[in-house]
């Protein structure tokens, strides 16, 4: 009897604490606290290829976008494979790029240095004149813009042939097509 009471108590305690994560909102008669719903980035990563470099400083994208296979200029957390001085320089480069007072030459140097292909900007950040907006999130107002890469680097895909200025969807900068591209779609 004591074991049954202990098991019942454990179940009630678990349900009381975790109910918001277990019970869907539509079936929630009481109004349990629900875990926060992070925004999805499928709208953005559908344009990216595995290994593309993204420059962003938003809380959610720095923690979500790498899960889709893209790389960040500066990682969200300290990384054992990246010296802390290097990480701090990368964070400073992101701040410099996103600073409204930065010049086009400063931004271009950062794009070249880190091989940046995409900007993921919050609704209050301005899109630089050299960037091309390719998508935005109606939920968060974030903007995805293309920089660097074949369209502006003068590579073979920038000739604007029948496949378009960026080459065929899924093509790498050298013209080859990896088996795992694009990330979504």
PDB file of C-alpha atoms in Angstrom:
ATOM      1  CA  UNK A   1       0.000   0.000   0.000  1.00  0.00           C
ATOM      2  CA  UNK A   2       2.861   2.335   0.830  1.00  0.00           C
ATOM      3  CA  UNK A   3       4.499   1.710  -2.562  1.00  0.00           C
ATOM      4  CA  UNK A   4       1.214   2.471  -4.321  1.00  0.00           C
ATOM      5  CA  UNK A   5       0.797   5.721  -2.397  1.00  0.00           C
ATOM      6  CA  UNK A   6       4.390   6.714  -3.188  1.00  0.00           C
ATOM      7  CA  UNK A   7       3.870   5.955  -6.885  1.00  0.00           C
ATOM      8  CA  UNK A   8       0.610   7.932  -6.918  1.00  0.00           C
ATOM      9  CA  UNK A   9       2.323  10.855  -5.177  1.00  0.00           C
ATOM     10  CA  UNK A  10       5.175  10.795  -7.691  1.00  0.00           C
ATOM     11  CA  UNK A  11       2.716  10.768 -10.606  1.00  0.00           C
ATOM     12  CA  UNK A  12       0.669  13.638  -9.181  1.00  0.00           C
ATOM     13  CA  UNK A  13       3.826  15.661  -8.495  1.00  0.00           C
ATOM     14  CA  UNK A  14       5.178  15.020 -11.985  1.00  0.00           C
ATOM     15  CA  UNK A  15       1.851  15.926 -13.602  1.00  0.00           C
ATOM     16  CA  UNK A  16       1.500  19.057 -11.506  1.00  0.00           C
ATOM     17  CA  UNK A  17       4.954  20.297 -12.524  1.00  0.00           C
ATOM     18  CA  UNK A  18       5.119  19.015 -16.114  1.00  0.00           C
ATOM     19  CA  UNK A  19       1.468  19.230 -17.183  1.00  0.00           C
ATOM     20  CA  UNK A  20       1.999  22.310 -19.329  1.00  0.00           C
ATOM     21  CA  UNK A  21       4.591  20.474 -21.392  1.00  0.00           C
ATOM     22  CA  UNK A  22       2.530  17.275 -21.654  1.00  0.00           C
ATOM     23  CA  UNK A  23      -1.058  18.468 -22.093  1.00  0.00           C
ATOM     24  CA  UNK A  24      -1.750  20.257 -25.407  1.00  0.00           C
ATOM     25  CA  UNK A  25      -3.251  23.741 -25.100  1.00  0.00           C
ATOM     26  CA  UNK A  26      -6.428  22.607 -26.853  1.00  0.00           C
ATOM     27  CA  UNK A  27      -7.032  19.933 -24.191  1.00  0.00           C
ATOM     28  CA  UNK A  28      -5.954  22.034 -21.200  1.00  0.00           C
ATOM     29  CA  UNK A  29      -9.045  22.686 -19.044  1.00  0.00           C
ATOM     30  CA  UNK A  30      -7.154  24.361 -16.191  1.00  0.00           C
ATOM     31  CA  UNK A  31      -4.614  26.607 -17.897  1.00  0.00           C
ATOM     32  CA  UNK A  32      -1.335  24.949 -16.980  1.00  0.00           C
ATOM     33  CA  UNK A  33       1.828  26.973 -17.472  1.00  0.00           C
ATOM     34  CA  UNK A  34       3.044  26.198 -20.978  1.00  0.00           C
ATOM     35  CA  UNK A  35       6.730  26.170 -21.940  1.00  0.00           C
ATOM     36  CA  UNK A  36       7.760  29.033 -24.213  1.00  0.00           C
ATOM     37  CA  UNK A  37       7.262  28.385 -27.911  1.00  0.00           C
ATOM     38  CA  UNK A  38      10.455  29.264 -29.725  1.00  0.00           C
ATOM     39  CA  UNK A  39      10.113  30.615 -33.230  1.00  0.00           C
ATOM     40  CA  UNK A  40      10.887  28.213 -36.056  1.00  0.00           C
ATOM     41  CA  UNK A  41      13.534  29.034 -38.647  1.00  0.00           C
ATOM     42  CA  UNK A  42      12.407  26.764 -41.476  1.00  0.00           C
ATOM     43  CA  UNK A  43      11.474  29.894 -43.443  1.00  0.00           C
ATOM     44  CA  UNK A  44      15.124  31.011 -43.316  1.00  0.00           C
ATOM     45  CA  UNK A  45      17.096  27.782 -43.560  1.00  0.00           C
ATOM     46  CA  UNK A  46      15.134  26.744 -46.628  1.00  0.00           C
ATOM     47  CA  UNK A  47      17.333  29.223 -48.513  1.00  0.00           C
ATOM     48  CA  UNK A  48      20.587  28.011 -46.958  1.00  0.00           C
ATOM     49  CA  UNK A  49      22.901  25.110 -47.670  1.00  0.00           C
ATOM     50  CA  UNK A  50      24.728  23.010 -45.127  1.00  0.00           C
ATOM     51  CA  UNK A  51      27.843  24.863 -43.983  1.00  0.00           C
ATOM     52  CA  UNK A  52      26.707  28.342 -45.083  1.00  0.00           C
ATOM     53  CA  UNK A  53      27.850  31.045 -42.659  1.00  0.00           C
ATOM     54  CA  UNK A  54      25.190  33.193 -40.985  1.00  0.00           C
ATOM     55  CA  UNK A  55      25.817  36.491 -39.211  1.00  0.00           C
ATOM     56  CA  UNK A  56      23.263  37.173 -36.483  1.00  0.00           C
ATOM     57  CA  UNK A  57      23.166  38.266 -32.868  1.00  0.00           C
ATOM     58  CA  UNK A  58      19.593  37.333 -31.972  1.00  0.00           C
ATOM     59  CA  UNK A  59      19.004  35.094 -28.965  1.00  0.00           C
ATOM     60  CA  UNK A  60      16.815  32.519 -30.721  1.00  0.00           C
ATOM     61  CA  UNK A  61      18.605  32.271 -34.079  1.00  0.00           C
ATOM     62  CA  UNK A  62      22.049  31.874 -32.512  1.00  0.00           C
ATOM     63  CA  UNK A  63      20.719  28.873 -30.625  1.00  0.00           C
ATOM     64  CA  UNK A  64      18.440  27.400 -33.327  1.00  0.00           C
ATOM     65  CA  UNK A  65      19.990  27.936 -36.765  1.00  0.00           C
ATOM     66  CA  UNK A  66      23.130  25.818 -36.146  1.00  0.00           C
ATOM     67  CA  UNK A  67      20.828  22.852 -35.515  1.00  0.00           C
ATOM     68  CA  UNK A  68      19.821  23.008 -39.184  1.00  0.00           C
ATOM     69  CA  UNK A  69      23.434  22.705 -40.372  1.00  0.00           C
ATOM     70  CA  UNK A  70      24.396  26.339 -40.907  1.00  0.00           C
ATOM     71  CA  UNK A  71      27.434  27.870 -39.201  1.00  0.00           C
ATOM     72  CA  UNK A  72      27.515  31.124 -37.245  1.00  0.00           C
ATOM     73  CA  UNK A  73      30.210  33.786 -37.388  1.00  0.00           C
ATOM     74  CA  UNK A  74      30.243  33.760 -33.576  1.00  0.00           C
ATOM     75  CA  UNK A  75      28.893  30.808 -31.576  1.00  0.00           C
ATOM     76  CA  UNK A  76      26.284  31.411 -28.888  1.00  0.00           C
ATOM     77  CA  UNK A  77      28.250  29.580 -26.214  1.00  0.00           C
ATOM     78  CA  UNK A  78      31.920  29.048 -25.442  1.00  0.00           C
ATOM     79  CA  UNK A  79      33.250  26.264 -27.643  1.00  0.00           C
ATOM     80  CA  UNK A  80      36.048  23.918 -26.601  1.00  0.00           C
ATOM     81  CA  UNK A  81      37.315  23.807 -30.191  1.00  0.00           C
ATOM     82  CA  UNK A  82      37.483  27.612 -30.471  1.00  0.00           C
ATOM     83  CA  UNK A  83      39.878  29.687 -28.385  1.00  0.00           C
ATOM     84  CA  UNK A  84      38.041  32.254 -26.254  1.00  0.00           C
ATOM     85  CA  UNK A  85      40.076  35.118 -27.764  1.00  0.00           C
ATOM     86  CA  UNK A  86      38.972  34.019 -31.243  1.00  0.00           C
ATOM     87  CA  UNK A  87      35.348  33.803 -30.097  1.00  0.00           C
ATOM     88  CA  UNK A  88      35.567  37.309 -28.623  1.00  0.00           C
ATOM     89  CA  UNK A  89      37.036  38.648 -31.887  1.00  0.00           C
ATOM     90  CA  UNK A  90      34.188  37.015 -33.787  1.00  0.00           C
ATOM     91  CA  UNK A  91      31.613  38.518 -31.416  1.00  0.00           C
ATOM     92  CA  UNK A  92      33.256  41.921 -31.930  1.00  0.00           C
ATOM     93  CA  UNK A  93      33.075  41.416 -35.709  1.00  0.00           C
ATOM     94  CA  UNK A  94      29.333  40.697 -35.456  1.00  0.00           C
ATOM     95  CA  UNK A  95      28.825  43.843 -33.347  1.00  0.00           C
ATOM     96  CA  UNK A  96      30.875  45.883 -35.834  1.00  0.00           C
ATOM     97  CA  UNK A  97      28.936  44.575 -38.832  1.00  0.00           C
ATOM     98  CA  UNK A  98      25.571  45.274 -37.211  1.00  0.00           C
ATOM     99  CA  UNK A  99      26.587  48.720 -35.930  1.00  0.00           C
ATOM    100  CA  UNK A 100      24.619  51.356 -37.882  1.00  0.00           C
ATOM    101  CA  UNK A 101      27.791  53.475 -38.012  1.00  0.00           C
ATOM    102  CA  UNK A 102      29.875  50.781 -39.741  1.00  0.00           C
ATOM    103  CA  UNK A 103      31.023  51.529 -43.271  1.00  0.00           C
ATOM    104  CA  UNK A 104      30.403  49.389 -46.313  1.00  0.00           C
ATOM    105  CA  UNK A 105      34.153  48.628 -46.473  1.00  0.00           C
ATOM    106  CA  UNK A 106      34.162  47.392 -42.853  1.00  0.00           C
ATOM    107  CA  UNK A 107      31.166  45.171 -43.526  1.00  0.00           C
ATOM    108  CA  UNK A 108      32.714  43.819 -46.746  1.00  0.00           C
ATOM    109  CA  UNK A 109      35.924  42.946 -44.888  1.00  0.00           C
ATOM    110  CA  UNK A 110      33.939  40.972 -42.301  1.00  0.00           C
ATOM    111  CA  UNK A 111      31.986  39.163 -45.030  1.00  0.00           C
ATOM    112  CA  UNK A 112      35.249  38.166 -46.749  1.00  0.00           C
ATOM    113  CA  UNK A 113      37.070  37.223 -43.561  1.00  0.00           C
ATOM    114  CA  UNK A 114      34.373  34.881 -42.272  1.00  0.00           C
ATOM    115  CA  UNK A 115      32.889  33.857 -45.660  1.00  0.00           C
ATOM    116  CA  UNK A 116      29.479  35.182 -44.580  1.00  0.00           C
ATOM    117  CA  UNK A 117      26.631  34.214 -46.895  1.00  0.00           C
ATOM    118  CA  UNK A 118      23.550  35.245 -44.886  1.00  0.00           C
ATOM    119  CA  UNK A 119      22.380  37.905 -42.446  1.00  0.00           C
ATOM    120  CA  UNK A 120      19.561  37.100 -40.057  1.00  0.00           C
ATOM    121  CA  UNK A 121      18.434  40.439 -38.658  1.00  0.00           C
ATOM    122  CA  UNK A 122      15.883  41.320 -36.014  1.00  0.00           C
ATOM    123  CA  UNK A 123      13.059  43.678 -36.878  1.00  0.00           C
ATOM    124  CA  UNK A 124      14.912  46.676 -35.405  1.00  0.00           C
ATOM    125  CA  UNK A 125      18.177  46.145 -37.325  1.00  0.00           C
ATOM    126  CA  UNK A 126      18.658  47.846 -40.671  1.00  0.00           C
ATOM    127  CA  UNK A 127      19.438  45.861 -43.797  1.00  0.00           C
ATOM    128  CA  UNK A 128      22.736  47.056 -45.331  1.00  0.00           C
ATOM    129  CA  UNK A 129      22.549  48.403 -48.872  1.00  0.00           C
ATOM    130  CA  UNK A 130      24.718  45.576 -50.237  1.00  0.00           C
ATOM    131  CA  UNK A 131      22.397  42.865 -48.858  1.00  0.00           C
ATOM    132  CA  UNK A 132      19.488  41.337 -50.775  1.00  0.00           C
ATOM    133  CA  UNK A 133      16.414  40.454 -48.705  1.00  0.00           C
ATOM    134  CA  UNK A 134      15.194  36.945 -49.546  1.00  0.00           C
ATOM    135  CA  UNK A 135      12.729  36.251 -46.738  1.00  0.00           C
ATOM    136  CA  UNK A 136      11.180  37.406 -43.500  1.00  0.00           C
ATOM    137  CA  UNK A 137       9.272  35.882 -40.615  1.00  0.00           C
ATOM    138  CA  UNK A 138       5.726  37.139 -40.139  1.00  0.00           C
ATOM    139  CA  UNK A 139       5.856  35.860 -36.536  1.00  0.00           C
ATOM    140  CA  UNK A 140       9.034  37.605 -35.363  1.00  0.00           C
ATOM    141  CA  UNK A 141       9.657  40.222 -38.053  1.00  0.00           C
ATOM    142  CA  UNK A 142      13.185  38.880 -38.575  1.00  0.00           C
ATOM    143  CA  UNK A 143      14.703  39.357 -42.020  1.00  0.00           C
ATOM    144  CA  UNK A 144      16.966  36.984 -43.959  1.00  0.00           C
ATOM    145  CA  UNK A 145      19.299  38.746 -46.379  1.00  0.00           C
ATOM    146  CA  UNK A 146      21.951  37.358 -48.719  1.00  0.00           C
ATOM    147  CA  UNK A 147      25.471  38.800 -48.759  1.00  0.00           C
ATOM    148  CA  UNK A 148      28.732  37.506 -50.189  1.00  0.00           C
ATOM    149  CA  UNK A 149      28.722  34.233 -52.058  1.00  0.00           C
ATOM    150  CA  UNK A 150      28.406  33.741 -55.815  1.00  0.00           C
ATOM    151  CA  UNK A 151      26.033  36.626 -56.457  1.00  0.00           C
ATOM    152  CA  UNK A 152      28.496  39.259 -55.308  1.00  0.00           C
ATOM    153  CA  UNK A 153      31.865  37.528 -55.413  1.00  0.00           C
ATOM    154  CA  UNK A 154      32.003  37.262 -59.196  1.00  0.00           C
ATOM    155  CA  UNK A 155      32.222  33.464 -59.176  1.00  0.00           C
ATOM    156  CA  UNK A 156      31.094  31.273 -62.058  1.00  0.00           C
ATOM    157  CA  UNK A 157      27.467  31.344 -60.931  1.00  0.00           C
ATOM    158  CA  UNK A 158      27.293  35.143 -61.040  1.00  0.00           C
ATOM    159  CA  UNK A 159      27.074  35.236 -64.820  1.00  0.00           C
ATOM    160  CA  UNK A 160      23.288  35.124 -64.534  1.00  0.00           C
ATOM    161  CA  UNK A 161      22.811  32.143 -66.842  1.00  0.00           C
ATOM    162  CA  UNK A 162      19.609  30.141 -67.177  1.00  0.00           C
ATOM    163  CA  UNK A 163      19.883  28.859 -63.626  1.00  0.00           C
ATOM    164  CA  UNK A 164      19.746  32.395 -62.222  1.00  0.00           C
ATOM    165  CA  UNK A 165      22.334  34.532 -60.485  1.00  0.00           C
ATOM    166  CA  UNK A 166      22.968  31.983 -57.737  1.00  0.00           C
ATOM    167  CA  UNK A 167      23.180  28.912 -59.951  1.00  0.00           C
ATOM    168  CA  UNK A 168      20.881  25.926 -59.537  1.00  0.00           C
ATOM    169  CA  UNK A 169      19.319  25.425 -56.110  1.00  0.00           C
ATOM    170  CA  UNK A 170      21.666  23.196 -54.176  1.00  0.00           C
ATOM    171  CA  UNK A 171      24.832  24.137 -56.083  1.00  0.00           C
ATOM    172  CA  UNK A 172      27.957  24.918 -54.109  1.00  0.00           C
ATOM    173  CA  UNK A 173      30.139  27.896 -54.889  1.00  0.00           C
ATOM    174  CA  UNK A 174      32.427  25.684 -56.984  1.00  0.00           C
ATOM    175  CA  UNK A 175      29.471  24.534 -59.117  1.00  0.00           C
ATOM    176  CA  UNK A 176      29.178  21.035 -57.614  1.00  0.00           C
ATOM    177  CA  UNK A 177      25.974  19.816 -56.010  1.00  0.00           C
ATOM    178  CA  UNK A 178      26.236  18.091 -52.624  1.00  0.00           C
ATOM    179  CA  UNK A 179      23.851  15.279 -51.794  1.00  0.00           C
ATOM    180  CA  UNK A 180      22.675  16.968 -48.599  1.00  0.00           C
ATOM    181  CA  UNK A 181      21.667  20.391 -49.966  1.00  0.00           C
ATOM    182  CA  UNK A 182      19.488  22.333 -49.446  1.00  0.00           C
ATOM    183  CA  UNK A 183      18.893  22.083 -45.713  1.00  0.00           C
ATOM    184  CA  UNK A 184      15.102  22.040 -46.044  1.00  0.00           C
ATOM    185  CA  UNK A 185      12.961  21.549 -49.111  1.00  0.00           C
TER     186      UNK A 185
END
